[in-house]
């Protein structure tokens, strides 16, 4: 049996004013602030294709290069009577949506009696959806709040609230505390001088408040899903200067499905899953029809976040209680779910790796990372009972550890409760942000295809400049030459951290993500 790894196996971080800037062939490199743009630094050559992200606080709010509009504003409106609209909504979206529309309509347009009946019916529908013990509002702080659920440290005060790399190109979306989303792309060396002074594209919308999650649509270069307080926004973005006015957003919302704290695209890009801690259902959206189908299950409370597996055959959902579910979206039993219960707290973070391996941790302090293999054993010819295989195994002990400096005048705490966990697509590196630690913990991982065991080794501790703590992060990898971990620090600095390995020591790893193959 493998020994459970602990944070004691790490080497302590450096205690000077330099920040970690790259892990090159298992050697950590540090750099002072005034040398970050020095091209002679060994890490710099790995970041040439990555977009430069200036300090967010230095971007004036007036530098808006995109006038954002709703998708409905691109077409001429049709002025139908209120009764005709109600009948149309009844046919297209069902009776409950028609009742909601009538309750929100002007009483003079549909008569006072019809409006009175519609408002009462809507209250009955709301009561049936919420249930007697369901809360209407989330607390602003503490357990169960949006800040407690999202994968961003100090979400209420963080300058950068979330970010997302496009899976196929060097395009980074960053959501800031002012509820704006900035799109960063690298400037080509053969561009004209006019393109060099083009402002950073900024996405704004009247319904885009309290942004919690961003996710680019696979197999599409310009569509971005946004989870916010009033529902889901799906942006279609035009990045060229001549087409900025054409950028628009579709607003997706359902009754009692707000605030939305997570949006996740299916790897094929045809379905979008969203969830809310005030809603017991996951909504699976068909973007072309702008319609959502709820996945209904009783028990566990609202849903905090969801995750698709890289092959698209599993959908993970974590509830606000001690229940989490894994949906089987394939054949022969489509949308069948397995229910799991954690002993303490709720699932705080989870991510899929290769071969349908799931890693997750709960909100308890100290936390423990569990490994759960979900792939069936194809070598089991006898079809015996495999319940012993489908057991969550303790993988990493994250009990707090204090690393002291050589003179014992300073120390760094690592471990405790997890805020965010990211696993790169090829399953080579696992990064963790803790609530009470100023560093990011990086593990080196290997997933066995036969035994389905995850092997973990300590890699390094990534520190920022003095006073900086990590808020959120996101992996990016286009090939096996190296991996990039993009980190948003509390100062507003966004850092690209390259992880480079000797090619002779690399494992032969293949990952499937949508229709794109990374070898």
Short mmCIF file of C-alpha atoms in Angstrom, two decimals:
data_model
loop_
_atom_site.label_atom_id
_atom_site.label_comp_id
_atom_site.label_asym_id
_atom_site.label_seq_id
_atom_site.Cartn_x
_atom_site.Cartn_y
_atom_site.Cartn_z
CA UNK A 1 0.00 0.00 0.00
CA UNK A 2 1.30 3.44 -0.91
CA UNK A 3 2.36 5.78 1.86
CA UNK A 4 0.08 8.81 2.20
CA UNK A 5 2.02 11.93 1.32
CA UNK A 6 2.12 14.87 3.73
CA UNK A 7 3.35 18.45 3.56
CA UNK A 8 6.35 17.53 5.71
CA UNK A 9 7.89 16.00 2.57
CA UNK A 10 8.31 19.45 0.95
CA UNK A 11 11.35 21.68 1.08
CA UNK A 12 10.61 25.08 2.58
CA UNK A 13 10.34 28.20 0.40
CA UNK A 14 12.96 30.92 0.11
CA UNK A 15 12.63 33.71 2.70
CA UNK A 16 13.99 36.63 0.67
CA UNK A 17 12.09 39.28 -1.30
CA UNK A 18 12.33 37.45 -4.65
CA UNK A 19 9.32 35.64 -6.10
CA UNK A 20 9.21 32.19 -7.67
CA UNK A 21 9.06 32.59 -11.46
CA UNK A 22 9.46 29.07 -12.91
CA UNK A 23 10.23 25.43 -12.29
CA UNK A 24 12.81 24.40 -14.91
CA UNK A 25 13.95 20.77 -14.82
CA UNK A 26 12.97 20.44 -11.15
CA UNK A 27 14.95 23.57 -10.21
CA UNK A 28 13.00 26.50 -8.78
CA UNK A 29 13.98 29.91 -10.18
CA UNK A 30 13.45 33.20 -8.34
CA UNK A 31 13.52 36.75 -9.58
CA UNK A 32 13.27 40.31 -8.23
CA UNK A 33 10.43 42.56 -9.31
CA UNK A 34 12.60 44.81 -11.47
CA UNK A 35 13.88 41.82 -13.52
CA UNK A 36 10.55 40.23 -14.46
CA UNK A 37 10.80 41.64 -18.01
CA UNK A 38 14.48 40.84 -18.43
CA UNK A 39 14.78 38.65 -21.54
CA UNK A 40 18.05 37.20 -20.30
CA UNK A 41 16.28 35.43 -17.45
CA UNK A 42 16.09 31.64 -18.10
CA UNK A 43 12.31 31.50 -17.60
CA UNK A 44 11.50 34.34 -20.00
CA UNK A 45 11.85 32.41 -23.27
CA UNK A 46 9.00 30.10 -22.27
CA UNK A 47 6.58 33.03 -21.94
CA UNK A 48 7.10 34.74 -25.30
CA UNK A 49 3.77 33.49 -26.74
CA UNK A 50 1.75 34.30 -23.65
CA UNK A 51 -0.22 37.56 -23.43
CA UNK A 52 1.22 40.18 -21.13
CA UNK A 53 -1.31 40.99 -18.43
CA UNK A 54 -0.70 44.44 -16.92
CA UNK A 55 -1.54 45.23 -13.33
CA UNK A 56 -5.33 45.33 -13.18
CA UNK A 57 -5.46 48.36 -10.89
CA UNK A 58 -3.55 50.36 -13.51
CA UNK A 59 -6.25 49.82 -16.15
CA UNK A 60 -8.57 52.85 -16.10
CA UNK A 61 -12.27 52.03 -16.02
CA UNK A 62 -12.82 54.28 -19.04
CA UNK A 63 -10.75 52.14 -21.42
CA UNK A 64 -13.75 50.18 -22.67
CA UNK A 65 -13.22 48.94 -26.20
CA UNK A 66 -16.43 46.91 -26.52
CA UNK A 67 -19.92 48.29 -26.26
CA UNK A 68 -21.71 45.26 -24.90
CA UNK A 69 -25.25 44.51 -25.93
CA UNK A 70 -27.78 41.78 -25.45
CA UNK A 71 -28.39 39.36 -28.29
CA UNK A 72 -31.99 40.54 -28.51
CA UNK A 73 -30.84 44.08 -29.27
CA UNK A 74 -29.36 42.96 -32.57
CA UNK A 75 -32.82 42.36 -34.04
CA UNK A 76 -35.89 44.53 -34.47
CA UNK A 77 -38.50 43.84 -31.74
CA UNK A 78 -41.96 42.48 -32.57
CA UNK A 79 -44.75 44.15 -30.62
CA UNK A 80 -47.26 41.41 -29.82
CA UNK A 81 -50.06 41.61 -27.28
CA UNK A 82 -49.37 40.30 -23.79
CA UNK A 83 -51.83 37.42 -24.21
CA UNK A 84 -50.14 36.37 -27.46
CA UNK A 85 -46.75 36.38 -25.73
CA UNK A 86 -48.13 34.24 -22.89
CA UNK A 87 -49.49 31.68 -25.35
CA UNK A 88 -46.20 31.66 -27.26
CA UNK A 89 -44.18 31.10 -24.06
CA UNK A 90 -46.61 28.36 -23.01
CA UNK A 91 -46.00 26.53 -26.27
CA UNK A 92 -42.22 26.97 -26.31
CA UNK A 93 -41.21 26.77 -22.62
CA UNK A 94 -44.17 25.32 -20.75
CA UNK A 95 -46.89 26.42 -18.35
CA UNK A 96 -44.60 27.43 -15.45
CA UNK A 97 -42.66 29.93 -17.59
CA UNK A 98 -45.93 31.34 -18.94
CA UNK A 99 -47.17 31.87 -15.38
CA UNK A 100 -43.92 33.64 -14.45
CA UNK A 101 -44.22 35.93 -17.48
CA UNK A 102 -47.83 36.78 -16.67
CA UNK A 103 -46.95 37.52 -13.03
CA UNK A 104 -44.22 39.96 -14.15
CA UNK A 105 -46.35 41.63 -16.81
CA UNK A 106 -48.23 44.92 -16.47
CA UNK A 107 -51.68 44.23 -14.92
CA UNK A 108 -53.28 46.68 -17.35
CA UNK A 109 -52.10 44.60 -20.34
CA UNK A 110 -53.48 41.24 -19.14
CA UNK A 111 -56.32 42.46 -16.86
CA UNK A 112 -56.17 42.63 -13.07
CA UNK A 113 -57.85 39.27 -12.56
CA UNK A 114 -55.39 37.33 -14.73
CA UNK A 115 -52.44 39.10 -13.09
CA UNK A 116 -53.79 38.30 -9.61
CA UNK A 117 -54.19 34.61 -10.49
CA UNK A 118 -50.72 34.46 -12.07
CA UNK A 119 -48.99 36.00 -9.04
CA UNK A 120 -50.66 33.51 -6.69
CA UNK A 121 -49.75 30.57 -8.92
CA UNK A 122 -46.17 31.79 -9.08
CA UNK A 123 -45.95 31.83 -5.29
CA UNK A 124 -47.18 28.23 -5.22
CA UNK A 125 -44.57 27.22 -7.82
CA UNK A 126 -41.80 28.99 -5.87
CA UNK A 127 -42.84 27.24 -2.68
CA UNK A 128 -42.84 23.84 -4.39
CA UNK A 129 -39.38 24.44 -5.90
CA UNK A 130 -37.71 25.75 -2.78
CA UNK A 131 -39.30 23.47 -0.24
CA UNK A 132 -40.11 24.38 3.32
CA UNK A 133 -36.51 24.40 4.58
CA UNK A 134 -34.85 26.03 1.58
CA UNK A 135 -33.31 29.48 2.05
CA UNK A 136 -34.18 32.34 -0.29
CA UNK A 137 -31.01 34.32 0.32
CA UNK A 138 -27.41 33.37 0.87
CA UNK A 139 -25.42 34.88 3.72
CA UNK A 140 -22.98 37.57 2.63
CA UNK A 141 -20.11 35.90 4.48
CA UNK A 142 -19.27 32.75 6.37
CA UNK A 143 -20.40 29.19 5.70
CA UNK A 144 -22.72 28.83 2.73
CA UNK A 145 -22.00 32.25 1.24
CA UNK A 146 -20.88 32.79 -2.34
CA UNK A 147 -17.40 33.74 -1.10
CA UNK A 148 -17.26 30.46 0.83
CA UNK A 149 -18.25 28.39 -2.22
CA UNK A 150 -16.24 29.84 -5.11
CA UNK A 151 -12.68 28.73 -5.91
CA UNK A 152 -11.16 32.15 -5.17
CA UNK A 153 -9.46 33.15 -1.97
CA UNK A 154 -10.94 36.32 -0.40
CA UNK A 155 -13.48 36.58 -3.22
CA UNK A 156 -15.23 39.63 -1.70
CA UNK A 157 -12.06 41.74 -1.65
CA UNK A 158 -9.94 40.11 -4.35
CA UNK A 159 -9.12 42.33 -7.31
CA UNK A 160 -9.21 39.30 -9.65
CA UNK A 161 -12.25 37.13 -8.98
CA UNK A 162 -11.74 34.39 -11.56
CA UNK A 163 -10.02 33.68 -14.85
CA UNK A 164 -10.06 31.10 -17.61
CA UNK A 165 -7.68 30.04 -20.36
CA UNK A 166 -9.09 29.16 -23.76
CA UNK A 167 -8.31 25.44 -24.28
CA UNK A 168 -6.90 25.86 -27.81
CA UNK A 169 -5.31 29.29 -28.13
CA UNK A 170 -3.40 31.92 -26.13
CA UNK A 171 -6.48 33.79 -24.94
CA UNK A 172 -7.09 34.57 -21.28
CA UNK A 173 -10.35 35.89 -19.79
CA UNK A 174 -10.05 37.71 -16.46
CA UNK A 175 -13.01 38.84 -14.33
CA UNK A 176 -12.31 41.63 -11.86
CA UNK A 177 -14.08 43.03 -8.83
CA UNK A 178 -15.75 45.76 -10.93
CA UNK A 179 -17.78 43.01 -12.71
CA UNK A 180 -15.93 43.48 -15.98
CA UNK A 181 -14.25 40.79 -18.00
CA UNK A 182 -11.04 41.59 -19.84
CA UNK A 183 -9.77 39.47 -22.73
CA UNK A 184 -5.98 39.25 -23.06
CA UNK A 185 -4.33 37.96 -26.24
CA UNK A 186 -0.68 38.08 -27.31
CA UNK A 187 0.34 40.82 -29.74
CA UNK A 188 1.80 39.36 -32.92
CA UNK A 189 5.26 40.56 -33.89
CA UNK A 190 4.08 41.38 -37.44
CA UNK A 191 1.14 43.55 -36.40
CA UNK A 192 0.88 47.20 -37.36
CA UNK A 193 1.51 50.06 -34.97
CA UNK A 194 -2.25 50.66 -34.80
CA UNK A 195 -2.83 47.22 -33.26
CA UNK A 196 -0.18 47.88 -30.62
CA UNK A 197 -2.18 50.74 -29.16
CA UNK A 198 -5.52 48.95 -29.34
CA UNK A 199 -7.13 48.90 -25.88
CA UNK A 200 -7.81 45.67 -24.04
CA UNK A 201 -11.31 44.36 -24.90
CA UNK A 202 -13.69 44.66 -21.95
CA UNK A 203 -17.04 42.91 -21.57
CA UNK A 204 -19.81 44.62 -19.63
CA UNK A 205 -23.47 43.80 -19.16
CA UNK A 206 -26.24 45.11 -16.91
CA UNK A 207 -26.87 41.56 -15.59
CA UNK A 208 -23.17 40.79 -15.10
CA UNK A 209 -22.88 41.15 -11.33
CA UNK A 210 -20.83 39.14 -8.82
CA UNK A 211 -19.01 37.04 -11.42
CA UNK A 212 -18.00 33.67 -9.92
CA UNK A 213 -16.83 31.49 -12.80
CA UNK A 214 -15.66 31.75 -16.43
CA UNK A 215 -15.46 28.94 -18.97
CA UNK A 216 -14.57 29.06 -22.68
CA UNK A 217 -16.66 26.96 -25.03
CA UNK A 218 -14.68 24.04 -26.54
CA UNK A 219 -14.53 23.80 -30.33
CA UNK A 220 -15.30 27.50 -30.54
CA UNK A 221 -12.88 30.39 -30.39
CA UNK A 222 -15.15 33.23 -29.37
CA UNK A 223 -17.80 32.03 -26.89
CA UNK A 224 -17.42 32.48 -23.14
CA UNK A 225 -19.84 31.38 -20.41
CA UNK A 226 -20.10 33.52 -17.29
CA UNK A 227 -21.67 32.57 -13.95
CA UNK A 228 -23.04 35.61 -12.14
CA UNK A 229 -25.68 36.67 -9.65
CA UNK A 230 -28.59 36.98 -12.09
CA UNK A 231 -27.99 33.78 -14.08
CA UNK A 232 -25.71 32.77 -16.94
CA UNK A 233 -24.30 34.99 -19.68
CA UNK A 234 -22.92 33.41 -22.86
CA UNK A 235 -20.77 35.92 -24.72
CA UNK A 236 -19.99 35.85 -28.42
CA UNK A 237 -16.89 37.98 -28.66
CA UNK A 238 -15.49 39.86 -31.64
CA UNK A 239 -11.90 40.84 -30.90
CA UNK A 240 -11.05 42.84 -34.02
CA UNK A 241 -11.28 46.62 -33.78
CA UNK A 242 -13.82 46.85 -36.61
CA UNK A 243 -16.14 44.26 -35.01
CA UNK A 244 -16.16 45.30 -31.37
CA UNK A 245 -19.70 46.62 -31.59
CA UNK A 246 -20.92 43.17 -32.64
CA UNK A 247 -19.96 41.47 -29.37
CA UNK A 248 -23.12 40.41 -27.59
CA UNK A 249 -24.36 38.20 -24.77
CA UNK A 250 -27.25 35.78 -24.31
CA UNK A 251 -28.79 35.89 -20.84
CA UNK A 252 -29.93 32.46 -19.59
CA UNK A 253 -32.00 32.29 -16.44
CA UNK A 254 -34.54 30.09 -14.72
CA UNK A 255 -36.75 30.61 -11.74
CA UNK A 256 -34.95 30.11 -8.40
CA UNK A 257 -31.67 29.44 -10.22
CA UNK A 258 -29.60 32.32 -8.86
CA UNK A 259 -26.97 33.21 -7.96
CA UNK A 260 -25.10 30.92 -10.34
CA UNK A 261 -21.72 29.91 -8.92
CA UNK A 262 -20.45 27.51 -11.59
CA UNK A 263 -20.68 27.05 -15.36
CA UNK A 264 -19.00 24.14 -17.15
CA UNK A 265 -19.05 23.20 -20.83
CA UNK A 266 -19.23 19.63 -22.03
CA UNK A 267 -15.90 18.82 -23.79
CA UNK A 268 -17.76 18.65 -27.11
CA UNK A 269 -19.11 22.17 -26.52
CA UNK A 270 -22.75 21.27 -27.15
CA UNK A 271 -24.05 21.39 -23.56
CA UNK A 272 -23.52 23.81 -20.69
CA UNK A 273 -24.06 22.87 -17.03
CA UNK A 274 -24.84 25.55 -14.45
CA UNK A 275 -25.70 25.34 -10.76
CA UNK A 276 -26.74 27.51 -7.84
CA UNK A 277 -26.52 26.92 -4.07
CA UNK A 278 -30.18 28.01 -3.81
CA UNK A 279 -31.37 25.43 -6.37
CA UNK A 280 -31.51 21.67 -5.89
CA UNK A 281 -31.22 21.12 -9.65
CA UNK A 282 -28.39 21.29 -12.15
CA UNK A 283 -29.48 23.03 -15.35
CA UNK A 284 -28.22 21.58 -18.64
CA UNK A 285 -28.50 24.32 -21.26
CA UNK A 286 -28.98 23.99 -25.00
CA UNK A 287 -27.48 27.31 -26.07
CA UNK A 288 -28.89 27.20 -29.60
CA UNK A 289 -32.45 26.99 -28.24
CA UNK A 290 -31.70 29.05 -25.11
CA UNK A 291 -33.46 26.37 -23.09
CA UNK A 292 -32.44 24.50 -19.96
CA UNK A 293 -33.38 21.05 -18.69
CA UNK A 294 -33.10 20.47 -14.91
CA UNK A 295 -31.38 17.39 -13.48
CA UNK A 296 -33.56 16.75 -10.45
CA UNK A 297 -32.41 14.92 -7.35
CA UNK A 298 -33.65 15.23 -3.77
CA UNK A 299 -31.25 15.57 -0.87
CA UNK A 300 -27.99 17.33 -0.19
CA UNK A 301 -29.17 20.92 -0.60
CA UNK A 302 -28.25 23.28 -3.40
CA UNK A 303 -25.36 22.67 -5.80
CA UNK A 304 -22.05 24.49 -5.27
CA UNK A 305 -20.14 23.52 -8.42
CA UNK A 306 -19.95 20.98 -11.24
CA UNK A 307 -17.10 19.45 -13.24
CA UNK A 308 -17.08 17.49 -16.52
CA UNK A 309 -14.58 14.72 -17.09
CA UNK A 310 -12.24 15.28 -20.04
CA UNK A 311 -14.02 12.54 -22.04
CA UNK A 312 -17.47 13.96 -21.25
CA UNK A 313 -18.90 10.69 -19.89
CA UNK A 314 -19.09 11.88 -16.26
CA UNK A 315 -20.46 15.00 -14.60
CA UNK A 316 -19.49 15.68 -10.99
CA UNK A 317 -21.74 17.81 -8.77
CA UNK A 318 -21.00 18.94 -5.21
CA UNK A 319 -23.91 19.91 -3.00
CA UNK A 320 -23.95 22.39 -0.12
CA UNK A 321 -24.33 19.43 2.24
CA UNK A 322 -22.32 16.25 2.68
CA UNK A 323 -23.60 14.71 -0.57
CA UNK A 324 -21.90 14.67 -3.95
CA UNK A 325 -23.00 12.89 -7.12
CA UNK A 326 -21.32 11.58 -10.23
CA UNK A 327 -23.57 11.51 -13.28
CA UNK A 328 -22.95 8.94 -16.00
CA UNK A 329 -23.90 10.75 -19.19
CA UNK A 330 -23.10 7.93 -21.63
CA UNK A 331 -24.59 4.60 -22.60
CA UNK A 332 -26.23 2.21 -21.82
CA UNK A 333 -27.85 4.13 -18.94
CA UNK A 334 -27.68 7.81 -19.90
CA UNK A 335 -27.81 10.36 -17.07
CA UNK A 336 -27.62 7.78 -14.34
CA UNK A 337 -26.21 9.08 -11.06
CA UNK A 338 -24.22 7.58 -8.18
CA UNK A 339 -24.64 9.21 -4.78
CA UNK A 340 -21.75 9.59 -2.35
CA UNK A 341 -21.62 10.96 1.20
CA UNK A 342 -18.56 12.51 2.84
CA UNK A 343 -18.15 12.08 6.61
CA UNK A 344 -17.52 15.74 7.48
CA UNK A 345 -18.36 19.09 5.90
CA UNK A 346 -18.94 19.24 2.14
CA UNK A 347 -16.78 18.78 -0.95
CA UNK A 348 -14.75 21.98 -1.31
CA UNK A 349 -12.79 21.21 -4.50
CA UNK A 350 -12.73 18.47 -7.12
CA UNK A 351 -11.11 17.84 -10.48
CA UNK A 352 -10.95 15.06 -13.05
CA UNK A 353 -7.71 13.66 -14.38
CA UNK A 354 -6.83 11.03 -16.99
CA UNK A 355 -8.63 7.66 -17.04
CA UNK A 356 -11.70 9.00 -15.21
CA UNK A 357 -9.76 9.54 -11.98
CA UNK A 358 -11.39 11.99 -9.60
CA UNK A 359 -9.55 13.93 -6.90
CA UNK A 360 -11.53 15.82 -4.26
CA UNK A 361 -11.22 17.30 -0.78
CA UNK A 362 -13.75 18.43 1.82
CA UNK A 363 -14.04 21.65 3.80
CA UNK A 364 -12.71 20.13 7.00
CA UNK A 365 -9.51 21.53 8.47
CA UNK A 366 -7.06 19.87 8.14
CA UNK A 367 -8.09 18.71 4.71
CA UNK A 368 -7.35 15.43 2.99
CA UNK A 369 -7.27 14.81 -0.75
CA UNK A 370 -9.08 11.66 -1.81
CA UNK A 371 -8.66 9.69 -5.02
CA UNK A 372 -11.69 7.98 -6.57
CA UNK A 373 -11.23 5.84 -9.72
CA UNK A 374 -14.45 5.82 -11.76
CA UNK A 375 -13.33 3.82 -14.78
CA UNK A 376 -14.54 0.21 -14.96
CA UNK A 377 -11.90 -2.49 -14.91
CA UNK A 378 -11.81 -3.74 -18.51
CA UNK A 379 -9.65 -6.72 -17.48
CA UNK A 380 -12.26 -8.09 -15.06
CA UNK A 381 -13.54 -11.00 -17.19
CA UNK A 382 -15.38 -12.62 -14.30
CA UNK A 383 -17.54 -9.50 -13.75
CA UNK A 384 -17.16 -9.87 -10.01
CA UNK A 385 -18.30 -7.32 -7.51
CA UNK A 386 -16.03 -4.29 -7.86
CA UNK A 387 -17.33 -2.33 -4.90
CA UNK A 388 -13.90 -2.55 -3.30
CA UNK A 389 -12.46 -0.73 -6.32
CA UNK A 390 -14.94 2.15 -6.19
CA UNK A 391 -13.67 3.39 -2.83
CA UNK A 392 -12.28 6.86 -2.20
CA UNK A 393 -8.69 6.43 -1.05
CA UNK A 394 -6.82 8.93 1.10
CA UNK A 395 -4.05 10.35 -1.05
CA UNK A 396 -2.52 13.47 0.57
CA UNK A 397 -2.59 14.66 4.18
CA UNK A 398 -2.81 18.46 4.22
CA UNK A 399 -2.32 19.08 7.92
CA UNK A 400 -0.71 22.49 8.49
CA UNK A 401 3.07 22.64 8.55
CA UNK A 402 5.24 25.63 9.51
CA UNK A 403 8.47 26.15 7.56
CA UNK A 404 10.95 28.36 9.44
CA UNK A 405 13.79 30.43 8.05
CA UNK A 406 17.39 29.54 8.84
CA UNK A 407 17.56 32.08 11.66
CA UNK A 408 14.03 31.18 12.91
CA UNK A 409 12.95 34.83 12.64
CA UNK A 410 10.22 34.10 10.10
CA UNK A 411 8.02 31.18 9.12
CA UNK A 412 5.49 30.21 6.43
CA UNK A 413 2.38 28.15 7.09
CA UNK A 414 1.32 25.60 4.48
CA UNK A 415 -1.81 23.44 4.60
CA UNK A 416 -5.23 23.60 6.19
CA UNK A 417 -8.48 24.21 4.40
CA UNK A 418 -8.38 24.13 0.58
CA UNK A 419 -9.80 26.98 -1.49
CA UNK A 420 -8.81 25.93 -5.01
CA UNK A 421 -7.32 22.85 -6.67
CA UNK A 422 -6.25 22.55 -10.32
CA UNK A 423 -5.02 19.44 -12.17
CA UNK A 424 -3.48 19.86 -15.60
CA UNK A 425 -5.03 17.90 -18.49
CA UNK A 426 -2.26 15.31 -18.76
CA UNK A 427 -2.35 14.58 -15.02
CA UNK A 428 1.25 15.60 -14.40
CA UNK A 429 0.85 18.44 -11.87
CA UNK A 430 -1.62 19.28 -9.12
CA UNK A 431 -1.72 22.82 -7.67
CA UNK A 432 -3.48 23.83 -4.44
CA UNK A 433 -4.36 27.17 -2.82
CA UNK A 434 -5.04 27.18 0.92
CA UNK A 435 -7.11 29.62 2.94
CA UNK A 436 -4.33 30.48 5.41
CA UNK A 437 -1.16 30.03 3.36
CA UNK A 438 0.70 32.63 1.22
CA UNK A 439 2.11 29.99 -1.16
CA UNK A 440 0.78 27.57 -3.78
CA UNK A 441 1.60 23.92 -3.19
CA UNK A 442 2.58 22.02 -6.36
CA UNK A 443 2.54 18.21 -6.52
CA UNK A 444 3.86 15.95 -9.26
CA UNK A 445 1.35 13.19 -10.09
CA UNK A 446 1.22 10.04 -12.22
CA UNK A 447 -1.97 8.11 -13.05
CA UNK A 448 -1.55 4.43 -13.81
CA UNK A 449 -3.79 3.10 -16.59
CA UNK A 450 -3.88 -0.46 -15.27
CA UNK A 451 -3.98 -0.19 -11.50
CA UNK A 452 -5.79 3.19 -11.51
CA UNK A 453 -3.57 4.35 -8.66
CA UNK A 454 -2.44 7.97 -8.45
CA UNK A 455 1.19 8.33 -7.45
CA UNK A 456 2.06 11.66 -5.84
CA UNK A 457 5.41 13.29 -5.18
CA UNK A 458 6.21 16.70 -3.66
CA UNK A 459 7.31 19.26 -6.22
CA UNK A 460 7.65 22.82 -4.88
CA UNK A 461 6.07 25.75 -3.06
CA UNK A 462 5.34 28.79 -5.25
CA UNK A 463 5.70 32.11 -3.41
CA UNK A 464 4.98 35.64 -4.57
CA UNK A 465 6.54 38.93 -3.59
CA UNK A 466 6.32 40.08 0.05
CA UNK A 467 2.72 40.74 1.05
CA UNK A 468 1.21 38.78 -1.87
CA UNK A 469 -1.11 35.80 -1.44
CA UNK A 470 -2.61 33.74 -4.29
CA UNK A 471 -6.28 34.35 -5.06
CA UNK A 472 -6.97 32.04 -8.03
CA UNK A 473 -5.14 30.08 -10.73
CA UNK A 474 -5.58 28.16 -13.97
CA UNK A 475 -3.42 25.65 -15.87
CA UNK A 476 -2.70 25.97 -19.59
CA UNK A 477 -0.97 23.47 -21.85
CA UNK A 478 -0.88 23.23 -25.65
CA UNK A 479 1.73 20.48 -25.95
CA UNK A 480 4.07 18.40 -23.81
CA UNK A 481 7.04 20.77 -24.08
CA UNK A 482 6.02 22.58 -20.92
CA UNK A 483 3.05 23.55 -18.74
CA UNK A 484 2.00 27.03 -17.65
CA UNK A 485 0.27 27.82 -14.35
CA UNK A 486 -1.27 31.29 -14.43
CA UNK A 487 -1.68 32.82 -10.97
CA UNK A 488 -3.61 35.89 -9.83
CA UNK A 489 -1.99 37.41 -6.73
CA UNK A 490 -3.67 39.68 -4.19
CA UNK A 491 -1.69 42.69 -5.46
CA UNK A 492 -3.41 42.39 -8.85
CA UNK A 493 -0.34 40.87 -10.48
CA UNK A 494 -1.11 38.02 -12.88
CA UNK A 495 1.84 35.70 -13.34
CA UNK A 496 2.56 32.99 -15.91
CA UNK A 497 4.57 30.29 -14.11
CA UNK A 498 6.27 27.86 -16.56
CA UNK A 499 6.86 24.24 -15.55
CA UNK A 500 9.46 22.62 -17.80
CA UNK A 501 10.72 19.05 -17.64
CA UNK A 502 13.58 17.27 -19.36
CA UNK A 503 12.03 15.56 -22.40
CA UNK A 504 14.04 12.39 -21.75
CA UNK A 505 12.31 12.04 -18.38
CA UNK A 506 8.79 12.78 -19.56
CA UNK A 507 6.22 10.05 -19.40
CA UNK A 508 4.32 9.17 -22.56
CA UNK A 509 1.01 10.77 -21.75
CA UNK A 510 -1.97 11.16 -24.02
CA UNK A 511 -5.05 13.18 -23.08
CA UNK A 512 -8.27 13.62 -24.96
CA UNK A 513 -10.08 16.91 -24.51
CA UNK A 514 -13.06 17.32 -26.79
CA UNK A 515 -11.95 16.82 -30.37
CA UNK A 516 -8.43 18.05 -29.65
CA UNK A 517 -5.68 15.55 -28.99
CA UNK A 518 -2.64 16.44 -26.91
CA UNK A 519 0.23 13.97 -27.17
#
